[in-house]
Amino acid sequence: FRTEPREYLPAKRSIFNRIVPEATGGGFELAFAHFLDHAADVAAFAKNYLAVGFKIDYVRADGDLAHYIPDFLVKTTDGTVWIIETKGRVELDLPHKMARLKLWCEDASAASRADGGPVYRFLYVDQEGFEAHKPKALADLAASFRDYQ
């Protein structure tokens, strides 16, 4: 699929040859993709674009139904699949999105285990915390970023 012409990361561990951030990402998505591409415990990752089609329904703070498109899909070397949301700014619907994502991961893990499939987990990673902690592995993120768990 096509993307807008803007700065990108030529990734080695992604199914996409280029990771192109959202226009409003402010560079954080590129920095996070670079981290994923170099983390020793990441087997593969993908930026979740609208064209990928992975989205989750949730109820917004105002009660309306909406779709939520998480930012990254990551498979670690132990086989766990992580759904990761990155944010440079706080938004009103974030707690609702994370509650729904938590439930989705629980349901997907239960269904997957019946067939011997992976466990699904999620993380919310804020830019300020990411830049302060400077993690070296996804396990570092999972230990440090506990919001909404």
CSV table of C-alpha atoms in Angstrom, one decimal:
chain,number,residue,atom,x,y,z
A,1,PHE,CA,0.0,0.0,0.0
A,2,ARG,CA,1.0,3.6,-0.5
A,3,THR,CA,1.8,6.1,2.2
A,4,GLU,CA,2.4,9.8,2.3
A,5,PRO,CA,5.9,10.9,1.3
A,6,ARG,CA,7.6,11.7,4.6
A,7,GLU,CA,10.6,10.6,6.8
A,8,TYR,CA,10.7,6.8,7.3
A,9,LEU,CA,12.7,4.1,9.0
A,10,PRO,CA,14.1,1.3,6.8
A,11,ALA,CA,13.3,-1.6,9.1
A,12,LYS,CA,15.0,-5.0,9.2
A,13,ARG,CA,12.6,-6.9,11.6
A,14,SER,CA,9.3,-5.7,10.1
A,15,ILE,CA,7.2,-7.2,7.4
A,16,PHE,CA,7.2,-3.8,5.9
A,17,ASN,CA,10.4,-2.5,4.4
A,18,ARG,CA,9.7,1.0,5.6
A,19,ILE,CA,8.1,2.3,8.8
A,20,VAL,CA,6.3,5.5,8.0
A,21,PRO,CA,4.9,7.3,11.0
A,22,GLU,CA,1.6,9.1,11.3
A,23,ALA,CA,1.8,12.8,10.2
A,24,THR,CA,1.0,13.9,13.8
A,25,GLY,CA,3.5,11.5,15.5
A,26,GLY,CA,6.1,14.2,16.1
A,27,GLY,CA,9.0,11.7,15.6
A,28,PHE,CA,8.0,9.5,18.5
A,29,GLU,CA,6.7,6.7,16.3
A,30,LEU,CA,10.0,6.6,14.4
A,31,ALA,CA,12.0,6.5,17.6
A,32,PHE,CA,9.9,3.7,18.9
A,33,ALA,CA,10.1,1.8,15.6
A,34,HIS,CA,13.9,2.2,15.8
A,35,PHE,CA,13.8,0.8,19.3
A,36,LEU,CA,11.8,-2.3,18.2
A,37,ASP,CA,14.1,-2.9,15.2
A,38,HIS,CA,17.1,-3.1,17.6
A,39,ALA,CA,15.6,-4.7,20.8
A,40,ALA,CA,17.2,-8.1,21.3
A,41,ASP,CA,13.9,-9.8,22.4
A,42,VAL,CA,11.8,-8.6,19.5
A,43,ALA,CA,11.5,-11.2,16.7
A,44,ALA,CA,9.3,-9.1,14.4
A,45,PHE,CA,7.1,-6.0,14.5
A,46,ALA,CA,4.8,-4.0,12.3
A,47,LYS,CA,3.4,-0.5,12.4
A,48,ASN,CA,-0.4,-1.0,12.3
A,49,TYR,CA,-1.6,1.2,9.4
A,50,LEU,CA,-5.2,1.8,8.5
A,51,ALA,CA,-4.5,-0.4,5.4
A,52,VAL,CA,-3.6,-3.3,7.6
A,53,GLY,CA,-7.2,-3.4,8.9
A,54,PHE,CA,-6.6,-4.3,12.5
A,55,LYS,CA,-8.9,-2.2,14.7
A,56,ILE,CA,-10.8,-2.6,17.9
A,57,ASP,CA,-14.3,-1.3,18.6
A,58,TYR,CA,-14.7,0.7,21.9
A,59,VAL,CA,-17.1,3.1,23.6
A,60,ARG,CA,-15.8,6.6,23.7
A,61,ALA,CA,-15.9,8.9,26.8
A,62,ASP,CA,-19.1,10.5,25.3
A,63,GLY,CA,-20.8,7.2,24.9
A,64,ASP,CA,-20.4,6.9,21.1
A,65,LEU,CA,-19.0,3.8,19.4
A,66,ALA,CA,-15.7,4.2,17.7
A,67,HIS,CA,-12.8,2.2,16.2
A,68,TYR,CA,-9.3,2.2,17.8
A,69,ILE,CA,-6.2,1.4,15.7
A,70,PRO,CA,-3.3,0.4,18.0
A,71,ASP,CA,0.1,1.7,16.8
A,72,PHE,CA,2.3,-1.4,16.8
A,73,LEU,CA,2.1,-5.2,16.7
A,74,VAL,CA,5.1,-7.0,18.1
A,75,LYS,CA,6.1,-10.6,18.4
A,76,THR,CA,8.8,-11.3,21.0
A,77,THR,CA,11.3,-14.1,20.9
A,78,ASP,CA,9.3,-16.1,23.5
A,79,GLY,CA,6.3,-16.1,21.1
A,80,THR,CA,4.2,-13.5,22.9
A,81,VAL,CA,2.3,-11.0,20.7
A,82,TRP,CA,2.2,-7.5,22.0
A,83,ILE,CA,-0.2,-4.8,21.0
A,84,ILE,CA,1.4,-1.4,21.7
A,85,GLU,CA,-0.1,2.0,21.9
A,86,THR,CA,2.4,5.0,21.8
A,87,LYS,CA,1.3,8.5,22.7
A,88,GLY,CA,3.1,11.8,22.8
A,89,ARG,CA,0.0,13.4,24.4
A,90,VAL,CA,-2.8,12.4,26.7
A,91,GLU,CA,-6.3,12.2,25.2
A,92,LEU,CA,-9.7,11.9,26.8
A,93,ASP,CA,-10.6,8.5,25.3
A,94,LEU,CA,-7.3,6.8,26.3
A,95,PRO,CA,-8.6,5.0,29.4
A,96,HIS,CA,-11.5,3.7,27.3
A,97,LYS,CA,-9.2,2.4,24.6
A,98,MET,CA,-6.9,0.7,27.0
A,99,ALA,CA,-9.7,-1.0,28.9
A,100,ARG,CA,-11.0,-2.3,25.6
A,101,LEU,CA,-7.5,-3.4,24.5
A,102,LYS,CA,-7.0,-5.2,27.8
A,103,LEU,CA,-10.2,-7.1,27.3
A,104,TRP,CA,-9.4,-7.9,23.7
A,105,CYS,CA,-6.0,-9.3,24.7
A,106,GLU,CA,-7.6,-11.5,27.4
A,107,ASP,CA,-10.2,-12.8,24.9
A,108,ALA,CA,-7.6,-13.4,22.1
A,109,SER,CA,-5.3,-15.2,24.5
A,110,ALA,CA,-8.1,-17.5,25.7
A,111,ALA,CA,-9.1,-18.3,22.2
A,112,SER,CA,-5.5,-18.7,21.0
A,113,ARG,CA,-4.5,-21.0,23.9
A,114,ALA,CA,-7.2,-23.5,22.9
A,115,ASP,CA,-5.2,-24.0,19.6
A,116,GLY,CA,-1.7,-23.8,21.1
A,117,GLY,CA,-1.3,-20.2,19.9
A,118,PRO,CA,0.4,-17.2,21.4
A,119,VAL,CA,-0.5,-15.1,24.4
A,120,TYR,CA,-1.6,-11.6,23.6
A,121,ARG,CA,-0.5,-8.7,25.9
A,122,PHE,CA,-0.6,-4.9,25.6
A,123,LEU,CA,1.4,-1.9,26.6
A,124,TYR,CA,0.8,1.8,26.7
A,125,VAL,CA,4.0,3.7,26.2
A,126,ASP,CA,4.1,7.5,26.6
A,127,GLN,CA,6.8,9.5,25.0
A,128,GLU,CA,8.0,11.2,28.1
A,129,GLY,CA,8.5,7.9,30.0
A,130,PHE,CA,10.1,6.2,27.0
A,131,GLU,CA,12.6,9.0,26.6
A,132,ALA,CA,13.3,9.0,30.4
A,133,HIS,CA,13.8,5.2,30.8
A,134,LYS,CA,15.6,4.5,27.5
A,135,PRO,CA,14.8,0.8,27.5
A,136,LYS,CA,17.0,-1.7,25.7
A,137,ALA,CA,14.5,-4.6,25.4
A,138,LEU,CA,10.7,-5.0,25.3
A,139,ALA,CA,10.9,-6.8,28.6
A,140,ASP,CA,12.2,-3.4,30.0
A,141,LEU,CA,9.1,-1.7,28.7
A,142,ALA,CA,6.8,-4.4,30.2
A,143,ALA,CA,8.4,-3.9,33.6
A,144,SER,CA,8.4,-0.1,33.5
A,145,PHE,CA,5.2,0.8,31.7
A,146,ARG,CA,2.4,-0.6,33.9
A,147,ASP,CA,-0.3,2.0,33.2
A,148,TYR,CA,-3.7,0.4,32.4
A,149,GLN,CA,-2.5,-3.1,33.3
